[in-house]
Amino acid sequence: MLNLPQLPHGVAYEWRRLRRQGLIKLPRKIAFHVFSIALWLFLLPITFILHLAGYRRVTIFTDRIGHLALEPDCLLKEQALGLIPKRKWFMLAPPERVANQHLLNYWRPLLRVHENKTTCFILASMSRWKLMRYDISHYILAINKAQAAYRIYACWGARAPLLALTQSNNDFGIQSLHELGLPNNTWFVCVHVREAGFSPVDEELHAHRNGAIEALIPAIEEIVKRGGWVIRLGDPSMKPLSALPQCIDYAHHPMKSERLDVVLCAKARFILGNTSGIALVGSAFGTPCALANMIPFSALGLGPEDISIPKLLWSETLSRYLTCQEILNSSIANFANAKRYEEIGIKVVDNSSEDIRLLVLDMIENLNIGFRSTETKNSVGLKLAASHYGYESIAILSPRFIGSHPELQMSLE
């Protein structure tokens, strides 16, 4: 057998991804790429004029609901804060590449949306490189560095969110909650756990972000004990949730729709989520988030009322959990690829049911009595450096989580 040289991880992953999607499509993709470059060159004079006129394509990743929620939100907040100049912004959203059309509708009054496939191809070609392009990957896709979304949300602080439900959607939400079985004027919490069925094509990169819905049951029971209801978000590929009082497995419910997905996130008392995009829909509407199983370790919530807890990292070499400072003083704090943990003998450990229950208790307590001043709560328990993923976050870690994990050697600030 020939000993072929190993491909770099990035190249090897893209090759495996192409094979999963079907190599028969590769020639067509190459042809489109070549034609797009030729079109860019042909239209370069027009592109230059439009660039000077202030037109900018915003590189919003519309395929994922979290990006569709967060990226336009950060752009418009950054502009409102005077951190970037005003431009004639536009985004490309061909229908087959939009995670949630109803969420997209909320951005239409605030920036231009192009949906026609031919128009999108032409504009994407014209803005392939610097001219007429505003790359926003630094908001939440920066590699091994701080995500700009945290800085923008910190500057925005306690100001009102940009998005609010329309009257028709608010009325729709009230009626839908009634049809789901919730009594009038009952508060509810949306819960969500990322699972492997969400995006099989890149699961090998993101498997470390998954969790188990069963781990949320004690937290769900705490919510119900206090008079709240629980609505489990997700998609039909997810494992069904066991029947529980005052709990609706909306992921498998016939009423599930893109419109109701958005309305539920906006109307919830809070969202019990994780490192997955659906919670960011809540953030765009100002809904507080209690976030379990956060990964990378230096990732925190975004909003001023968010509370989070990280996954734990077990060292096979040391036969113990890594301490907070051991993680933060190394590149492990920003690891965003499942393979990187495996390569150095680190096992990513999900939060326990008790961890998540305590997180929910902290969230309920803070919402009932009011959050501490943002001046005193930045990154409670974590001394983040400017290179860390969640640097400048105004959210906090769960105080109860910190107190119950002395092995992490964290301390309340």
Coordinates of C-alpha atoms in Angstrom, one line a residue:
M1 CA 0.0 0.0 0.0
L2 CA 1.3 3.5 -0.9
N3 CA 2.0 5.8 2.0
L4 CA 0.4 9.0 0.7
P5 CA 1.2 12.3 2.4
Q6 CA -1.5 13.5 4.8
L7 CA -3.4 16.6 3.7
P8 CA -3.5 19.6 6.1
H9 CA -6.6 19.5 8.3
G10 CA -8.4 22.3 6.5
V11 CA -7.8 20.8 3.1
A12 CA -8.7 17.3 4.2
Y13 CA -11.9 18.5 5.8
E14 CA -13.0 20.3 2.6
W15 CA -12.2 17.2 0.5
R16 CA -14.3 15.0 2.8
R17 CA -17.1 17.6 2.6
L18 CA -17.0 17.7 -1.2
R19 CA -17.2 13.9 -1.2
R20 CA -20.3 13.9 1.1
Q21 CA -22.0 16.5 -1.1
G22 CA -21.2 14.6 -4.3
L23 CA -18.1 15.0 -6.4
I24 CA -20.3 15.0 -9.5
K25 CA -21.1 18.7 -8.5
L26 CA -17.4 19.7 -8.5
P27 CA -17.0 20.5 -12.2
R28 CA -20.1 22.7 -12.0
K29 CA -18.8 24.5 -8.9
I30 CA -15.5 25.2 -10.6
A31 CA -17.2 26.5 -13.8
F32 CA -19.3 28.8 -11.7
H33 CA -16.2 30.0 -9.8
V34 CA -14.3 30.7 -13.1
F35 CA -17.3 32.5 -14.6
S36 CA -17.7 34.6 -11.4
I37 CA -14.1 35.8 -11.7
A38 CA -14.6 36.7 -15.3
L39 CA -17.7 38.6 -14.5
W40 CA -15.9 40.4 -11.7
L41 CA -13.3 41.6 -14.2
F42 CA -15.8 42.6 -16.8
L43 CA -17.9 44.6 -14.4
L44 CA -14.9 46.1 -12.5
P45 CA -15.5 49.7 -13.8
I46 CA -19.1 49.7 -12.6
T47 CA -18.1 48.1 -9.3
F48 CA -15.6 50.9 -8.7
I49 CA -18.2 53.5 -9.3
L50 CA -20.7 51.8 -7.0
H51 CA -18.0 51.5 -4.4
L52 CA -17.3 55.2 -4.5
A53 CA -21.1 55.8 -4.2
G54 CA -21.1 54.0 -0.9
Y55 CA -22.7 50.6 -1.8
R56 CA -21.5 47.8 0.3
R57 CA -22.5 44.1 0.3
V58 CA -22.6 42.8 3.9
T59 CA -21.3 39.2 4.0
I60 CA -24.1 37.9 6.2
F61 CA -24.2 34.1 6.5
T62 CA -27.9 33.6 5.8
D63 CA -27.7 29.8 5.9
R64 CA -27.7 29.7 9.7
I65 CA -30.3 31.3 11.9
G66 CA -27.8 32.5 14.5
H67 CA -25.8 34.4 11.9
L68 CA -28.9 35.8 10.3
A69 CA -29.9 37.1 13.7
L70 CA -26.6 38.3 15.0
E71 CA -24.7 39.7 12.0
P72 CA -27.2 42.3 10.8
D73 CA -27.9 43.2 14.4
C74 CA -24.2 43.9 15.0
L75 CA -23.8 45.9 11.8
L76 CA -26.7 48.1 12.5
K77 CA -25.8 48.6 16.1
E78 CA -22.2 49.4 15.2
Q79 CA -23.5 52.0 12.7
A80 CA -26.0 53.5 15.2
L81 CA -23.2 53.8 17.8
G82 CA -21.0 55.7 15.2
L83 CA -18.4 53.0 15.2
I84 CA -18.5 52.6 11.4
P85 CA -19.6 55.1 8.8
K86 CA -23.0 54.9 7.2
R87 CA -23.2 53.1 3.9
K88 CA -25.7 51.9 1.4
W89 CA -25.7 48.4 2.9
F90 CA -27.2 45.4 1.1
M91 CA -27.3 41.7 1.7
L92 CA -27.7 38.7 -0.6
A93 CA -30.4 36.2 0.4
P94 CA -31.3 33.7 -2.3
P95 CA -34.4 31.8 -0.9
E96 CA -32.7 28.4 -0.8
R97 CA -30.0 29.8 1.4
V98 CA -32.1 31.5 4.0
A99 CA -32.4 29.8 7.4
N100 CA -35.6 31.6 8.4
Q101 CA -37.5 33.8 5.9
H102 CA -39.6 35.3 8.7
L103 CA -36.5 36.5 10.6
L104 CA -35.2 38.0 7.3
N105 CA -38.4 40.0 7.0
Y106 CA -37.4 41.9 10.2
W107 CA -34.2 43.1 8.6
R108 CA -35.9 44.3 5.3
P109 CA -36.8 47.8 6.6
L110 CA -33.3 48.3 7.9
L111 CA -31.1 47.2 5.0
R112 CA -31.6 46.3 1.4
V113 CA -32.2 42.6 0.7
H114 CA -31.6 41.0 -2.7
E115 CA -33.2 37.6 -3.3
N116 CA -33.2 37.0 -7.1
K117 CA -30.7 34.3 -7.9
T118 CA -29.3 36.0 -10.9
T119 CA -29.0 39.3 -9.1
C120 CA -27.3 37.6 -6.2
F121 CA -24.8 35.9 -8.4
I122 CA -23.9 39.2 -10.2
L123 CA -23.6 41.2 -7.0
A124 CA -21.6 38.4 -5.3
S125 CA -19.2 38.4 -8.3
M126 CA -18.8 42.1 -8.2
S127 CA -18.1 42.1 -4.5
R128 CA -15.8 39.1 -4.5
W129 CA -12.9 41.1 -3.2
K130 CA -12.3 44.5 -1.5
L131 CA -14.5 46.7 -3.6
M132 CA -18.2 47.1 -2.7
R133 CA -17.7 44.5 0.1
Y134 CA -17.9 44.7 3.9
D135 CA -16.6 41.5 5.5
I136 CA -18.2 41.0 8.8
S137 CA -16.6 37.6 9.7
H138 CA -15.0 39.4 12.6
Y139 CA -18.3 39.6 14.4
I140 CA -18.6 35.9 15.3
L141 CA -16.3 34.0 13.0
A142 CA -12.9 35.4 13.9
I143 CA -10.3 32.7 14.2
N144 CA -8.3 32.4 17.5
K145 CA -9.2 35.9 18.6
A146 CA -11.9 38.0 20.3
Q147 CA -15.3 38.2 18.5
A148 CA -16.3 41.8 17.7
A149 CA -19.9 41.0 18.6
Y150 CA -19.0 41.1 22.3
R151 CA -17.5 44.6 22.0
I152 CA -20.6 45.9 20.0
Y153 CA -23.0 44.4 22.5
A154 CA -21.0 45.9 25.4
C155 CA -21.1 49.3 23.8
W156 CA -24.8 49.0 23.2
G157 CA -25.4 48.0 26.8
A158 CA -28.9 48.3 28.2
R159 CA -30.3 50.2 25.2
A160 CA -33.5 48.9 23.7
P161 CA -33.0 46.1 21.1
L162 CA -33.3 47.0 17.4
L163 CA -35.9 44.4 16.8
A164 CA -39.4 44.2 18.4
L165 CA -42.3 42.0 17.4
T166 CA -44.8 43.7 15.1
Q167 CA -48.4 44.0 16.5
S168 CA -49.6 41.2 14.1
N169 CA -46.8 38.9 15.3
N170 CA -47.5 39.7 18.9
D171 CA -51.2 38.8 18.4
F172 CA -50.2 35.7 16.5
G173 CA -47.9 34.7 19.4
I174 CA -50.7 35.1 21.9
Q175 CA -53.1 33.0 19.8
S176 CA -50.4 30.4 19.1
L177 CA -49.5 30.0 22.8
H178 CA -53.2 29.5 23.6
E179 CA -53.4 26.8 20.9
L180 CA -50.2 25.1 22.3
G181 CA -52.1 24.8 25.6
L182 CA -50.6 27.6 27.7
P183 CA -53.0 29.5 30.0
N184 CA -53.4 33.2 29.4
N185 CA -50.7 35.5 30.8
T186 CA -48.4 32.5 31.6
W187 CA -44.7 33.1 31.4
F188 CA -42.6 30.5 29.6
V189 CA -39.0 29.6 28.8
C190 CA -37.7 28.3 25.5
V191 CA -35.1 25.5 25.8
H192 CA -32.8 24.2 23.1
V193 CA -29.9 21.6 22.9
R194 CA -27.9 21.3 19.8
E195 CA -27.8 17.7 18.4
A196 CA -25.9 15.9 15.7
G197 CA -28.8 16.0 13.1
F198 CA -28.6 19.8 12.8
S199 CA -25.9 19.9 10.2
P200 CA -24.4 16.5 9.3
V201 CA -22.2 18.0 6.6
D202 CA -19.9 19.8 9.1
E203 CA -20.6 17.6 12.2
E204 CA -17.0 16.5 12.5
L205 CA -16.0 20.1 13.2
H206 CA -18.8 20.9 15.6
A207 CA -19.6 17.6 17.4
H208 CA -18.2 19.0 20.6
R209 CA -21.0 21.6 20.7
N210 CA -23.7 19.0 21.0
G211 CA -25.6 18.0 24.2
A212 CA -28.4 15.8 25.5
I213 CA -31.9 17.1 26.1
E214 CA -32.3 14.7 29.1
A215 CA -29.7 16.8 31.0
L216 CA -32.2 19.7 31.0
I217 CA -35.0 17.8 32.8
P218 CA -34.2 19.0 36.4
A219 CA -33.9 22.6 35.1
I220 CA -37.3 22.2 33.3
E221 CA -38.8 20.9 36.6
E222 CA -37.4 24.0 38.4
I223 CA -39.1 26.3 35.9
V224 CA -42.4 24.4 36.2
K225 CA -42.2 24.4 40.0
R226 CA -42.2 28.2 39.8
G227 CA -45.3 28.4 37.6
G228 CA -43.6 28.7 34.2
W229 CA -44.1 26.6 31.1
V230 CA -41.3 25.2 28.9
I231 CA -41.2 25.1 25.1
R232 CA -38.5 22.9 23.6
L233 CA -37.1 24.4 20.3
G234 CA -35.4 22.5 17.6
D235 CA -36.2 20.5 14.5
P236 CA -37.7 17.1 13.8
S237 CA -34.3 15.4 13.6
M238 CA -33.9 15.8 17.4
K239 CA -34.6 13.1 19.9
P240 CA -38.1 13.5 21.3
L241 CA -38.4 14.9 24.8
S242 CA -40.2 12.7 27.4
A243 CA -43.7 13.9 28.3
L244 CA -43.4 16.4 31.2
P245 CA -46.0 18.6 32.9
Q246 CA -46.3 22.1 31.4
C247 CA -43.7 21.2 28.8
I248 CA -44.2 21.2 25.0
D249 CA -41.9 19.4 22.6
Y250 CA -42.4 22.1 19.9
A251 CA -39.6 20.6 17.8
H252 CA -42.0 17.8 16.9
H253 CA -45.2 19.8 17.1
P254 CA -47.5 20.2 14.0
M255 CA -47.7 24.0 14.8
K256 CA -43.9 24.4 14.2
S257 CA -43.2 27.1 11.7
E258 CA -40.5 29.7 10.9
R259 CA -42.8 32.5 12.0
L260 CA -43.6 30.8 15.3
D261 CA -39.8 30.0 15.9
V262 CA -39.1 33.7 15.8
V263 CA -42.1 34.8 17.9
L264 CA -41.4 32.2 20.6
C265 CA -37.7 33.4 21.0
A266 CA -38.9 37.0 21.2
K267 CA -41.7 36.4 23.7
A268 CA -39.9 34.0 26.1
R269 CA -39.1 35.0 29.6
F270 CA -35.6 33.7 28.8
I271 CA -34.0 31.1 26.6
L272 CA -32.1 28.1 28.1
G273 CA -29.7 27.4 25.3
N274 CA -26.1 26.6 24.4
T275 CA -23.5 27.3 21.8
S276 CA -26.1 27.3 19.0
G277 CA -27.6 30.0 16.9
I278 CA -31.3 29.9 18.0
A279 CA -30.5 31.7 21.2
L280 CA -29.1 34.6 19.2
V281 CA -32.6 35.2 17.8
G282 CA -33.6 35.9 21.3
S283 CA -30.6 38.2 21.8
A284 CA -31.6 40.2 18.7
F285 CA -35.0 40.8 20.3
G286 CA -33.6 41.5 23.8
T287 CA -34.6 38.1 25.4
P288 CA -32.2 37.1 28.2
C289 CA -30.3 33.8 27.7
A290 CA -29.1 31.2 30.2
L291 CA -26.4 29.3 28.2
A292 CA -25.2 25.9 29.2
N293 CA -22.4 23.9 27.6
M294 CA -20.6 26.9 26.2
I295 CA -17.6 26.1 24.1
P296 CA -14.9 27.3 23.5
F297 CA -14.2 27.9 27.1
S298 CA -13.8 31.6 26.8
A299 CA -17.2 32.0 25.1
L300 CA -19.8 33.8 27.2
G301 CA -23.3 35.2 26.7
L302 CA -23.7 38.5 24.7
G303 CA -26.4 40.5 26.5
P304 CA -26.4 42.4 29.8
E305 CA -28.8 39.8 31.3
D306 CA -27.2 36.7 30.0
I307 CA -25.6 34.0 32.2
S308 CA -23.5 31.1 31.0
I309 CA -21.5 28.1 32.0
P310 CA -18.7 26.5 30.0
K311 CA -18.2 22.8 29.2
L312 CA -15.5 21.2 31.3
L313 CA -12.2 20.0 29.8
W314 CA -10.7 16.8 31.1
S315 CA -7.0 16.1 30.4
E316 CA -6.3 12.5 29.6
T317 CA -2.6 13.2 30.3
L318 CA -3.1 14.7 33.8
S319 CA -6.2 12.6 34.6
R320 CA -8.0 15.6 35.9
Y321 CA -10.0 18.7 34.8
L322 CA -8.0 21.6 33.6
T323 CA -8.2 24.7 35.8
C324 CA -9.6 27.9 34.6
Q325 CA -6.2 29.6 34.4
E326 CA -4.6 26.6 32.7
I327 CA -7.1 26.9 29.9
L328 CA -7.1 30.7 29.7
N329 CA -3.3 30.8 29.6
S330 CA -3.2 28.5 26.6
S331 CA -4.7 28.4 23.1
I332 CA -7.2 25.8 24.3
A333 CA -9.4 28.7 25.5
N334 CA -10.3 29.5 21.9
F335 CA -10.5 26.0 20.4
A336 CA -13.5 25.9 18.0
N337 CA -12.8 22.6 16.2
A338 CA -13.6 19.3 17.8
K339 CA -10.5 17.6 16.3
R340 CA -8.2 20.1 18.1
Y341 CA -9.3 18.8 21.5
E342 CA -8.8 15.2 20.4
E343 CA -5.3 15.8 19.1
I344 CA -4.0 17.0 22.5
G345 CA -5.9 14.5 24.6
I346 CA -8.6 16.7 25.9
K347 CA -12.1 15.3 26.5
V348 CA -14.9 17.9 26.3
V349 CA -17.3 17.1 29.1
D350 CA -21.0 18.3 29.1
N351 CA -22.4 20.2 32.0
S352 CA -24.3 17.9 34.4
S353 CA -28.0 18.2 35.1
E354 CA -27.2 19.8 38.4
D355 CA -25.0 22.4 36.7
I356 CA -27.8 23.4 34.4
R357 CA -30.4 23.4 37.2
L358 CA -28.2 25.8 39.1
L359 CA -27.8 28.0 36.0
V360 CA -31.5 28.3 35.7
L361 CA -31.9 29.2 39.4
D362 CA -29.3 32.0 38.9
M363 CA -31.2 33.3 35.9
I364 CA -34.6 33.2 37.7
E365 CA -33.2 34.9 40.7
N366 CA -31.5 37.6 38.7
L367 CA -34.6 38.3 36.6
N368 CA -36.7 38.5 39.8
I369 CA -34.5 40.8 41.8
G370 CA -32.6 42.6 39.0
F371 CA -29.1 42.1 37.6
R372 CA -26.1 43.5 39.2
S373 CA -24.6 46.7 37.7
T374 CA -22.7 45.9 34.4
E375 CA -19.7 47.8 35.8
T376 CA -19.2 45.1 38.4
K377 CA -20.1 41.9 36.5
N378 CA -17.9 41.8 33.4
S379 CA -16.8 38.2 32.9
V380 CA -17.4 37.2 36.5
G381 CA -15.0 34.3 37.3
L382 CA -13.0 34.7 34.1
K383 CA -10.0 36.9 33.6
L384 CA -10.3 37.2 29.8
A385 CA -7.5 38.7 27.7
A386 CA -7.9 40.7 24.5
S387 CA -7.2 37.5 22.5
H388 CA -10.0 35.5 24.1
Y389 CA -13.2 34.6 22.2
G390 CA -15.6 36.3 24.6
Y391 CA -13.4 39.3 25.5
E392 CA -15.4 42.4 26.5
S393 CA -18.6 40.3 27.2
I394 CA -21.0 42.1 29.6
A395 CA -22.6 38.7 30.6
I396 CA -21.7 36.8 33.7
L397 CA -20.9 33.2 34.6
S398 CA -23.3 31.4 36.9
P399 CA -22.2 32.2 40.5
R400 CA -23.7 28.8 41.6
F401 CA -21.7 27.0 39.0
I402 CA -18.5 28.7 40.1
G403 CA -19.2 27.8 43.7
S404 CA -19.9 24.2 42.9
H405 CA -16.7 23.6 40.9
P406 CA -13.7 24.3 43.1
E407 CA -11.6 22.1 40.8
L408 CA -11.7 24.9 38.2
Q409 CA -10.2 27.3 40.7
M410 CA -12.4 30.2 39.6
S411 CA -13.3 33.0 41.9
L412 CA -16.2 35.5 42.1
E413 CA -15.0 39.1 41.2

